[in-house]
Coordinates of C-alpha atoms and ligand atoms in Angstrom, one line a residue:
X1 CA 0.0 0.0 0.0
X2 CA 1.2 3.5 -0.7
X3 CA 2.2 5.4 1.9
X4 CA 1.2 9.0 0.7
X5 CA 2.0 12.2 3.5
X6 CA 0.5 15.6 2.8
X7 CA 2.1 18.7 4.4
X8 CA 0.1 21.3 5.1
X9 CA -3.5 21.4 5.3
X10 CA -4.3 24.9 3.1
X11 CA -6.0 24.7 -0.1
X12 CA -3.6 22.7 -2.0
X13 CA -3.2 20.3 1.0
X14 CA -6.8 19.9 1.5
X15 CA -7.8 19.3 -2.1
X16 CA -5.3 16.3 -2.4
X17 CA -6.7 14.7 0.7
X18 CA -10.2 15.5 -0.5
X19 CA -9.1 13.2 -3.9
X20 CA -7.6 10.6 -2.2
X21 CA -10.2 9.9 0.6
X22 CA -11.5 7.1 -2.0
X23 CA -8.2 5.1 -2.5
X24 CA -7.9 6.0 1.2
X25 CA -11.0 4.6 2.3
X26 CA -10.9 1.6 -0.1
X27 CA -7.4 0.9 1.4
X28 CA -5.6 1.4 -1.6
X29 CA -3.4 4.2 -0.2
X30 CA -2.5 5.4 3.3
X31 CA -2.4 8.8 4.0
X32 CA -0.9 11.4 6.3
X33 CA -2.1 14.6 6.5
X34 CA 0.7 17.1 8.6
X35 CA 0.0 20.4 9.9
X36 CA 1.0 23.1 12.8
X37 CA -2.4 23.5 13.8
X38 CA -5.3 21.5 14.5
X39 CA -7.5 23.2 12.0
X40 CA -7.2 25.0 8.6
X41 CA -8.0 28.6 7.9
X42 CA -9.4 30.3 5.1
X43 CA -6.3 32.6 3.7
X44 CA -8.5 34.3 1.5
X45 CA -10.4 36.1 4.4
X46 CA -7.7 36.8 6.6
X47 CA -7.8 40.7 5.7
X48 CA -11.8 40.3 7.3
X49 CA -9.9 38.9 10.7
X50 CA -6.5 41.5 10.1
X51 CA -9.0 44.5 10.0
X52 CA -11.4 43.3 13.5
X53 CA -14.2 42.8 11.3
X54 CA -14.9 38.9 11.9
X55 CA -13.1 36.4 14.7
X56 CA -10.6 34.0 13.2
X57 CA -13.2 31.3 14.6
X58 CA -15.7 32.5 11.4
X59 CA -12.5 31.6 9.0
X60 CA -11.5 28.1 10.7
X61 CA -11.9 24.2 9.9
X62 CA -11.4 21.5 12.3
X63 CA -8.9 19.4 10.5
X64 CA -10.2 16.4 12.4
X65 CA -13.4 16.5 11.2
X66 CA -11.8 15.8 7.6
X67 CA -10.0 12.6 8.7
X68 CA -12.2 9.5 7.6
X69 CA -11.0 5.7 7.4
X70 CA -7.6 5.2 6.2
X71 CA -6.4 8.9 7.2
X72 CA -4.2 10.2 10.2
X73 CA -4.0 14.0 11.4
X74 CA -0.3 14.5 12.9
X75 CA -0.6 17.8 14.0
X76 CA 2.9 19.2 14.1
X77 CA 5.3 21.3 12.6
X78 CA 7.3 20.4 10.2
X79 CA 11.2 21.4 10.3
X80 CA 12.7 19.4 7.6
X81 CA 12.4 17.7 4.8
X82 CA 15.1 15.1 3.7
X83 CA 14.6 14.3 0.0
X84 CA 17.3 11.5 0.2
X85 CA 16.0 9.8 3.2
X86 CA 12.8 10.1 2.3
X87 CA 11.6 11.6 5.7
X88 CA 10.0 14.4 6.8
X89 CA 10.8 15.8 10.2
X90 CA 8.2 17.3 12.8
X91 CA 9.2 18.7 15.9
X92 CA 8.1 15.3 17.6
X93 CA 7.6 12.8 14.7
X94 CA 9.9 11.6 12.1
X95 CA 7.4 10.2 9.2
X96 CA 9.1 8.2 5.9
X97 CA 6.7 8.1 2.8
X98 CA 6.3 6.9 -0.7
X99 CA 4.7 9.6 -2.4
X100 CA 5.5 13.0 -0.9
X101 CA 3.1 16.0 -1.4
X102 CA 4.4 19.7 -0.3
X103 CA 1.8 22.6 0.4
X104 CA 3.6 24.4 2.5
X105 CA 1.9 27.7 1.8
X106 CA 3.3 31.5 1.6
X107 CA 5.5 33.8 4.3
X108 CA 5.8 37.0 4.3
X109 CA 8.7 38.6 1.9
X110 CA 10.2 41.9 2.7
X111 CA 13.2 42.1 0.3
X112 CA 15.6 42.9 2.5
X113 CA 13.6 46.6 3.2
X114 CA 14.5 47.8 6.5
X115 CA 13.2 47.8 9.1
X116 CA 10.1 46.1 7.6
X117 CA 10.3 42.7 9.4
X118 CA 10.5 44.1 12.6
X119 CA 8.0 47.0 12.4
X120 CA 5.8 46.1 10.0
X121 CA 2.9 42.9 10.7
X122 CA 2.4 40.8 7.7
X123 CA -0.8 39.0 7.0
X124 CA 0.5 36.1 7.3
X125 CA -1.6 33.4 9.2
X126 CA -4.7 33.4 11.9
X127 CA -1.9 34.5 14.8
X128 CA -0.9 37.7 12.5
X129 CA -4.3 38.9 11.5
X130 CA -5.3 39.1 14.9
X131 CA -2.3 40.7 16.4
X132 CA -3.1 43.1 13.3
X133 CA -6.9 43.8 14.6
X134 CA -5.8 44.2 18.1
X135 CA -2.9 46.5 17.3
X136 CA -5.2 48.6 15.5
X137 CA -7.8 48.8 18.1
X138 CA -5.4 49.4 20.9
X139 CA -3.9 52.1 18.7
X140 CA -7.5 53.9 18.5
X141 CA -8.0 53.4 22.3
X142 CA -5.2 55.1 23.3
X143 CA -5.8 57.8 20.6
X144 CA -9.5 58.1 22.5
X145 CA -8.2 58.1 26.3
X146 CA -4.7 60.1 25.9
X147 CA -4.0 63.5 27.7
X148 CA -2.0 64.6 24.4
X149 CA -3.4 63.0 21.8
X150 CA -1.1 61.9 18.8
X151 CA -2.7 61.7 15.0
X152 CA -0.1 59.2 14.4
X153 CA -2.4 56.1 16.7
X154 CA -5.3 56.3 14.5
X155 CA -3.7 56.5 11.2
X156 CA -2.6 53.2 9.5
X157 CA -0.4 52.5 6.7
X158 CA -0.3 49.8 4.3
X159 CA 2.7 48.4 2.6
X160 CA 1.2 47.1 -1.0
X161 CA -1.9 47.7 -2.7
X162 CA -2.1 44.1 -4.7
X163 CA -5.3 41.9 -4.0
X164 CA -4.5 41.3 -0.5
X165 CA -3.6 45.3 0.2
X166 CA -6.9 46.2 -1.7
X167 CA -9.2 44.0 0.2
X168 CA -7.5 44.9 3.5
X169 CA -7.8 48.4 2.8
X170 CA -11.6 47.9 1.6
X171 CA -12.5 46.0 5.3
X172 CA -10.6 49.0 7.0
X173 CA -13.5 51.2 5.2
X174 CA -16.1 49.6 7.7
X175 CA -14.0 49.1 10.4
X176 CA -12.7 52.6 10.8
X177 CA -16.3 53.7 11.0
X178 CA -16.9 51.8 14.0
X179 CA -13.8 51.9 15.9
X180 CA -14.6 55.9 15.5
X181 CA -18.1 55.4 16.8
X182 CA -16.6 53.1 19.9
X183 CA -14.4 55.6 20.9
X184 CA -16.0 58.7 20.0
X185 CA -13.2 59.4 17.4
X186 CA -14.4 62.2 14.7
X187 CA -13.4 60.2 11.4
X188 CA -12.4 63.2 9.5
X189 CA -9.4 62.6 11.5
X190 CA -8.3 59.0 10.6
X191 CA -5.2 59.0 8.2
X192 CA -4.6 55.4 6.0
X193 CA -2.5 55.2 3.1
X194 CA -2.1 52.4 0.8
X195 CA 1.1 52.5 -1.1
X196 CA 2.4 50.5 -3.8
X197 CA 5.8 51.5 -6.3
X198 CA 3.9 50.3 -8.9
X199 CA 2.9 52.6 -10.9
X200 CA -0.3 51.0 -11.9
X201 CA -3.1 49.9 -9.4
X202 CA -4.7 45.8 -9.7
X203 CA -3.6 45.8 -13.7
X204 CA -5.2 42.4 -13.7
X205 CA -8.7 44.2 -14.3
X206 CA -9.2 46.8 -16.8
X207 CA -8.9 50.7 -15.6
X208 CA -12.8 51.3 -15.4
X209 CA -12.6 48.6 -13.0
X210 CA -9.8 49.7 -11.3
X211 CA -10.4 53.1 -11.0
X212 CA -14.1 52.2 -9.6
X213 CA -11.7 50.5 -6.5
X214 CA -9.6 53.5 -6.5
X215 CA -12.5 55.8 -6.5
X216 CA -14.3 53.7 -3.9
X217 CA -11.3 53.8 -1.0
X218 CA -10.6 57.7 -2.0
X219 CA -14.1 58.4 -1.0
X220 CA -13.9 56.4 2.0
X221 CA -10.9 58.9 3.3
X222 CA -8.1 56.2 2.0
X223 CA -5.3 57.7 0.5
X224 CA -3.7 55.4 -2.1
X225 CA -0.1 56.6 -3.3
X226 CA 1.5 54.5 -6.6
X227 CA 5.0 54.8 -7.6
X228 CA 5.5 55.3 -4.2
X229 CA 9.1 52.6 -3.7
X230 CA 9.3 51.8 -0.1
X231 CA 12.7 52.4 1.8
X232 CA 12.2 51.7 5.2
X233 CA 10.0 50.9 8.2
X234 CA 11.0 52.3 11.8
X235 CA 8.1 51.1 15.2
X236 CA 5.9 54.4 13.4
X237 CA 6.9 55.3 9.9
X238 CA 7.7 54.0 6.6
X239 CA 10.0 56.1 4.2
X240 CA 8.6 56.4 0.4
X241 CA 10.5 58.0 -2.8
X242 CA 7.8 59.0 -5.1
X243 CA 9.8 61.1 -8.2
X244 CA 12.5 60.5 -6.6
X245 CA 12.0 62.5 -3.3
X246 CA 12.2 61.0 -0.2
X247 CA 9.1 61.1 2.5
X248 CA 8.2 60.2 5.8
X249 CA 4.7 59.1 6.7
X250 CA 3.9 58.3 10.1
X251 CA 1.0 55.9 11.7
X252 CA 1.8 53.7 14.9
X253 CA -0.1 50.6 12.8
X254 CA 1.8 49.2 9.8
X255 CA 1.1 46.4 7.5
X256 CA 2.8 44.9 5.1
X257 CA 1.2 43.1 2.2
X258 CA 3.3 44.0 -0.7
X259 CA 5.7 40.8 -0.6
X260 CA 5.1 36.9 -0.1
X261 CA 7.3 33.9 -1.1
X262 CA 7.1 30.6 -0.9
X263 CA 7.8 28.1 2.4
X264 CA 11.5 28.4 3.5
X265 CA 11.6 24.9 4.1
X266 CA 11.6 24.6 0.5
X267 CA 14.7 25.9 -0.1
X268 CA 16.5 23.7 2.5
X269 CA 15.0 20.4 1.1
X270 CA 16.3 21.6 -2.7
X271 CA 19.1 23.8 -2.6
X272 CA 19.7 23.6 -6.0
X273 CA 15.8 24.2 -7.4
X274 CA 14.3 26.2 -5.3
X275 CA 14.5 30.5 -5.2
X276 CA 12.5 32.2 -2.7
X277 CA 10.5 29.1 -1.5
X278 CA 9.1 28.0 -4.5
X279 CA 10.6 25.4 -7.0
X280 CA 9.1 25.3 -10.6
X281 CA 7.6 21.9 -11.4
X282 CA 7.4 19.4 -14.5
X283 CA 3.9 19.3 -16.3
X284 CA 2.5 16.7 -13.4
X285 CA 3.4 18.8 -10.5
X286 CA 6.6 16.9 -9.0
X287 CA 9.9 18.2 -8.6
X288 CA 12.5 17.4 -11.6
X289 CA 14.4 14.3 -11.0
X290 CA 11.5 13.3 -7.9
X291 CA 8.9 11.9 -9.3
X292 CA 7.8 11.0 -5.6
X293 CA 7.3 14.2 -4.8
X294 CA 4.9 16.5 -6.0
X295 CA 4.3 20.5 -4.8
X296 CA 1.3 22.3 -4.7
X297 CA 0.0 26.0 -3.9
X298 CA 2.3 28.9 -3.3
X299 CA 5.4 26.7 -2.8
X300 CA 5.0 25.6 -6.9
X301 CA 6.2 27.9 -9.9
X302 CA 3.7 26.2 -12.1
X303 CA 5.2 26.9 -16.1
X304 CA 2.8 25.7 -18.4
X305 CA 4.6 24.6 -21.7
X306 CA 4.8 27.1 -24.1
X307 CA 4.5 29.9 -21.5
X308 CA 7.5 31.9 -20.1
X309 CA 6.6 32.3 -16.6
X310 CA 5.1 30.7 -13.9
X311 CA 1.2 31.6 -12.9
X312 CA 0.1 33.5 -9.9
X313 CA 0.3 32.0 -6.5
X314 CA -3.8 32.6 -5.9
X315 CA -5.9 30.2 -4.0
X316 CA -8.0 29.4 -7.5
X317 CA -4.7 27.3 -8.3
X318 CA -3.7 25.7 -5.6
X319 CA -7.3 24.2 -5.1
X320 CA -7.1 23.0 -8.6
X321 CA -3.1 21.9 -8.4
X322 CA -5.1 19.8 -5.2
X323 CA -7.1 18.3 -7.1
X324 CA -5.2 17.3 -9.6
X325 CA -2.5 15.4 -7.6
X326 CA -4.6 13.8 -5.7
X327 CA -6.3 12.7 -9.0
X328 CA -3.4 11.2 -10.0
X329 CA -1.4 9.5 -7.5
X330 CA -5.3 7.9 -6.6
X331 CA -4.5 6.0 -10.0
X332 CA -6.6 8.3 -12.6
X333 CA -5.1 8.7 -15.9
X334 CA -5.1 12.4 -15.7
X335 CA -2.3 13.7 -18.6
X336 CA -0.8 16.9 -17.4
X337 CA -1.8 19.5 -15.2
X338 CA -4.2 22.7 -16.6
X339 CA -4.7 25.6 -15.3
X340 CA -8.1 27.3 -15.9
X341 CA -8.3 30.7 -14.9
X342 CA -11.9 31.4 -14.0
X343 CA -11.2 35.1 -13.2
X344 CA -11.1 37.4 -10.4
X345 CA -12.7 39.2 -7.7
X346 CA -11.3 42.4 -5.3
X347 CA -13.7 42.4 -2.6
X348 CA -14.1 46.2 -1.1
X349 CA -15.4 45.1 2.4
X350 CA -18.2 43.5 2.5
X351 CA -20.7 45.5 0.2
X352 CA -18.3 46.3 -2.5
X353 CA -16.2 45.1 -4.8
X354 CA -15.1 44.6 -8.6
X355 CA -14.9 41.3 -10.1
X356 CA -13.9 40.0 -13.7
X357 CA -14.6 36.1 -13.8
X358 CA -14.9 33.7 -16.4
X359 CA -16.5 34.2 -19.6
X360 CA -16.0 37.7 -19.8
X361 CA -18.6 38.7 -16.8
X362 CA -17.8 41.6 -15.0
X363 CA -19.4 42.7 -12.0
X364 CA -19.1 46.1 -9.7
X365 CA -20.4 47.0 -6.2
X366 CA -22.5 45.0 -4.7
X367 CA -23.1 42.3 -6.9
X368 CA -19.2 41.6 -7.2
X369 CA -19.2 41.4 -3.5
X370 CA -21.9 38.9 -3.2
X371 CA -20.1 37.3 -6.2
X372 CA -16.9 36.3 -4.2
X373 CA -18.6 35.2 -0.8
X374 CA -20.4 32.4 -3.3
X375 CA -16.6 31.8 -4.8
X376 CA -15.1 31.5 -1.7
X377 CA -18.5 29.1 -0.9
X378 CA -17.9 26.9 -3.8
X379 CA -14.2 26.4 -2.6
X380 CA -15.0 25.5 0.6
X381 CA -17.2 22.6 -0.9
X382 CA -13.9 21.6 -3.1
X383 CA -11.5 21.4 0.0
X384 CA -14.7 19.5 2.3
X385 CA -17.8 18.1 1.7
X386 CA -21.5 19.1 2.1
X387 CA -21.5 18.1 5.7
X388 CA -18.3 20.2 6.6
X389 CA -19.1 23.6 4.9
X390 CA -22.7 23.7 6.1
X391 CA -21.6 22.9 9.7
X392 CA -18.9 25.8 9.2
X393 CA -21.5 27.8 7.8
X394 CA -20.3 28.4 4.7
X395 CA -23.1 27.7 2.6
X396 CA -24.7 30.8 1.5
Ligands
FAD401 P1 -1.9 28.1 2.6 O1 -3.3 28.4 2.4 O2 -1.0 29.2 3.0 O3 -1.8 26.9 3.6 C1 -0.5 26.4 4.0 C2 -0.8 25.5 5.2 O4 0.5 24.9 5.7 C3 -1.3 26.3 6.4 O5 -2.4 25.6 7.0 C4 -0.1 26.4 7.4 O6 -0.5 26.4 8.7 C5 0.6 25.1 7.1 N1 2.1 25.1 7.4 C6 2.9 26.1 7.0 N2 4.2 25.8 7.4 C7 4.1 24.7 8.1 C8 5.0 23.8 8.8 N3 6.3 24.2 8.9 N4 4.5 22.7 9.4 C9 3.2 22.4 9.3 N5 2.3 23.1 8.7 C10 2.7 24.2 8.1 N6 -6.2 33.9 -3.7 C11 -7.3 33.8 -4.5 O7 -7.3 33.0 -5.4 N7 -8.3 34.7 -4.3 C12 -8.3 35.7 -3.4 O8 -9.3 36.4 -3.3 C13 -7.2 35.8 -2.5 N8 -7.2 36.7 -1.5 C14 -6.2 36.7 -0.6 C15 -6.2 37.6 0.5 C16 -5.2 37.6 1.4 C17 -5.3 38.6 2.6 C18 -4.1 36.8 1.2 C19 -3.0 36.8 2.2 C20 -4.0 35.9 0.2 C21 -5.1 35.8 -0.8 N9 -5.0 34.9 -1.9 C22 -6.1 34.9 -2.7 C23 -3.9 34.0 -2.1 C24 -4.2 32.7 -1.5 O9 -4.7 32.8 -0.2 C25 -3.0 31.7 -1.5 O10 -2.5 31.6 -2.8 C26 -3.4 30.3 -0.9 O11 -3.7 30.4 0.4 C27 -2.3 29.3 -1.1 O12 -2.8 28.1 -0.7 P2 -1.7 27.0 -0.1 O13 -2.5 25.7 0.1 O14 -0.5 26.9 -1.0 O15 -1.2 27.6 1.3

């Protein structure tokens, strides 16, 4: 019997399991499912959580409700993985395997800006969204109940305006209303910036659509600032050349969204192929020269043949790279992976939003909104089962 182990239960790790529960169950392969915590969280909402707006408990999956016959949970960390041992280490397990599946997931990336690690929270995992939502709130409370109050605790920077900066920035829209109202906080007064140094802002949808986002946070009191190259963060600042001046803006909440790479433990298991965490694949997923082990989600650089570079880390891929191994190491003749891009959706809190999906349809406001919180529904069905998302509530 195959001994199959799975690391990391995100999307991609979750979709393989969900494919192999069959072969599992039939006792055609064992599997092993490894990850630090005991449940999985939903990465795409983790700006909701970051900006106070929902508890982490609304975003969370109880791993063990996913085990079924033939599957084992280790919950643990993993520390290393030895390719020519065929092991993967835990903190408190040592586990050899046949087949080898890697979903890892992202960390944060700060190329080397400084100051940004230490300054700066990322939005990383459950642990760093909330420290995000609690930072922000404490900020605003001691704005409300100082002697000498300082603009600088209820103003609040962010480090990227890409998807994740956006949508963060778009919750922070709601959530500065009521953190105003709580502490009786006139709103006129609340600074946030989102800054990116690229000159264009979400180029993946056209510029009606991103201007309509633009327009949306502007009018909200956001200030978004392109061509804006970061230099440095200090405990309440981050430094910005824009034309080639040099500025100072000042808020005692930071957060960086601008940079993510893949696991680091990927680039101790293959030294040779992998830059920045992630490791670019052969057609079926696996790692050239291993056809044991395969690697899924942010921690692949999927290069389809013919194309030049690798596609997006997004959670739409990594479900579908799930899928797909677990497909085929379950025994299905399944020829080489395919990526099919079924669009894309910025949600602008939870009432707004822009949205190009598949086919051509575009969506704006409200409609886009609603639009992603039935994605997000359907993917949640793709990574569990009926049973699961209802009792998680996530079907609509
Ligand atoms: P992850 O979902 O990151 O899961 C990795 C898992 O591995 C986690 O459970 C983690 O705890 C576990 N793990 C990590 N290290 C270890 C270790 N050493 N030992 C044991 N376990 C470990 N994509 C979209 O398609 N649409 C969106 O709208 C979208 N919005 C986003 C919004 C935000 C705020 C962010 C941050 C990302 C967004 N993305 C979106 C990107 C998407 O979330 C990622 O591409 C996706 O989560 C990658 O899935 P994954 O399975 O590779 O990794």
């Amino acid at each position: 019997m195959k001994n199959v182990v799975i690391l990391g239960a995100g999307y991609a790790g979750l979709t393989t399991l969900k494919g192999l529960k069959k072969a599992a169950k039939a006792g055609e392969v064992k599997v092993t499912l490894v990850n630090k915590n005991s449940y999985h969280y939903d990465t795409v909402n983790l700006h909701e959580v970051s900006a106070g707006n929902i508890p982490a408990k609304d975003i969370c999956i109880d791993i063990k409700d996913l085990v079924s016959p033939g599957v084992e949970f280790v919950q643990d960390e993993v520390i290393k993985i030895d390719v020519e041992k065929k092991l993967v280490l835990t903190k408190k397990h040592e586990l050899d395997y046949d087949v080898l599946v890697v979903g890892l997931g992202f960390q944060p990336e700060t190329f080397g800006i400084e100051g940004m690690a230490e300054n700066a929270l990322p939005i990383a995992n459950v642990n760093a969204a909330e420290k995000i939502a609690a930072t922000l709130e404490d900020n605003f409370r001691k704005y409300a109940t100082s002697e000498e109050k300082d603009v600088k605790d209820i103003s609040v920077i962010v480090g990227g305006t890409g998807l994740a900066g956006m949508e963060f920035l778009g919750e922070l829209v709601h959530r500065k209303k009521e953190l105003c109202s709580k502490y009786g906080i006139d709103e006129k007064l609340v600074k946030i910036y989102g800054l990116d140094a690229a000159p264009t802002l979400l180029p993946m949808f056209t510029k009606e659509y991103s201007d309509y986002a633009r327009k949306y946070l502007e009018d909200n009191g956001i200030e978004i600032i392109l061509g804006a190259g970061i230099k440095g963060a200090t405990k309440d600042s981050f430094t910005i050349e824009v034309d080639g001046e040099r500025k100072d803006l000042y808020a005692s909440t930071l957060v960086w969204t601008a940079g993510v790479r893949g696991n680091k433990l990927m680039d101790e298991a293959f030294p040779e192929l992998a830059k920045r965490g992630r490791l670019v694949t052969t057609q079926q997923l696996t790692v050239p020269g291993h056809d044991e082990i395969y690697i899924v989600g942010d921690c692949a650089a999927f290069i389809e043949t013919g194309q030049e570079r690798p596609y997006p880390t997004t959670a739409q891929i990594a479900n579908q790279m799930g899928a797909y191994v677990g497909a085929r190491i379950s025994g299905k003749q399944v020829g080489d992976f395919k990526y099919i891009n079924r669009g894309v959706v910025c949600s602008l809190g939870h009432k707004d939003g822009i949205a190009d999906v598949m086919g051509g349809k575009k969506a704006k406001g409200f409609k886009a909104a609603k639009l992603k919180k039935i994605i997000e529904a359907k993917a949640i069905y793709e990574l569990t089962d009926f049973v699961t998302a209802l009792k998680n509530q996530r079907i609509l």
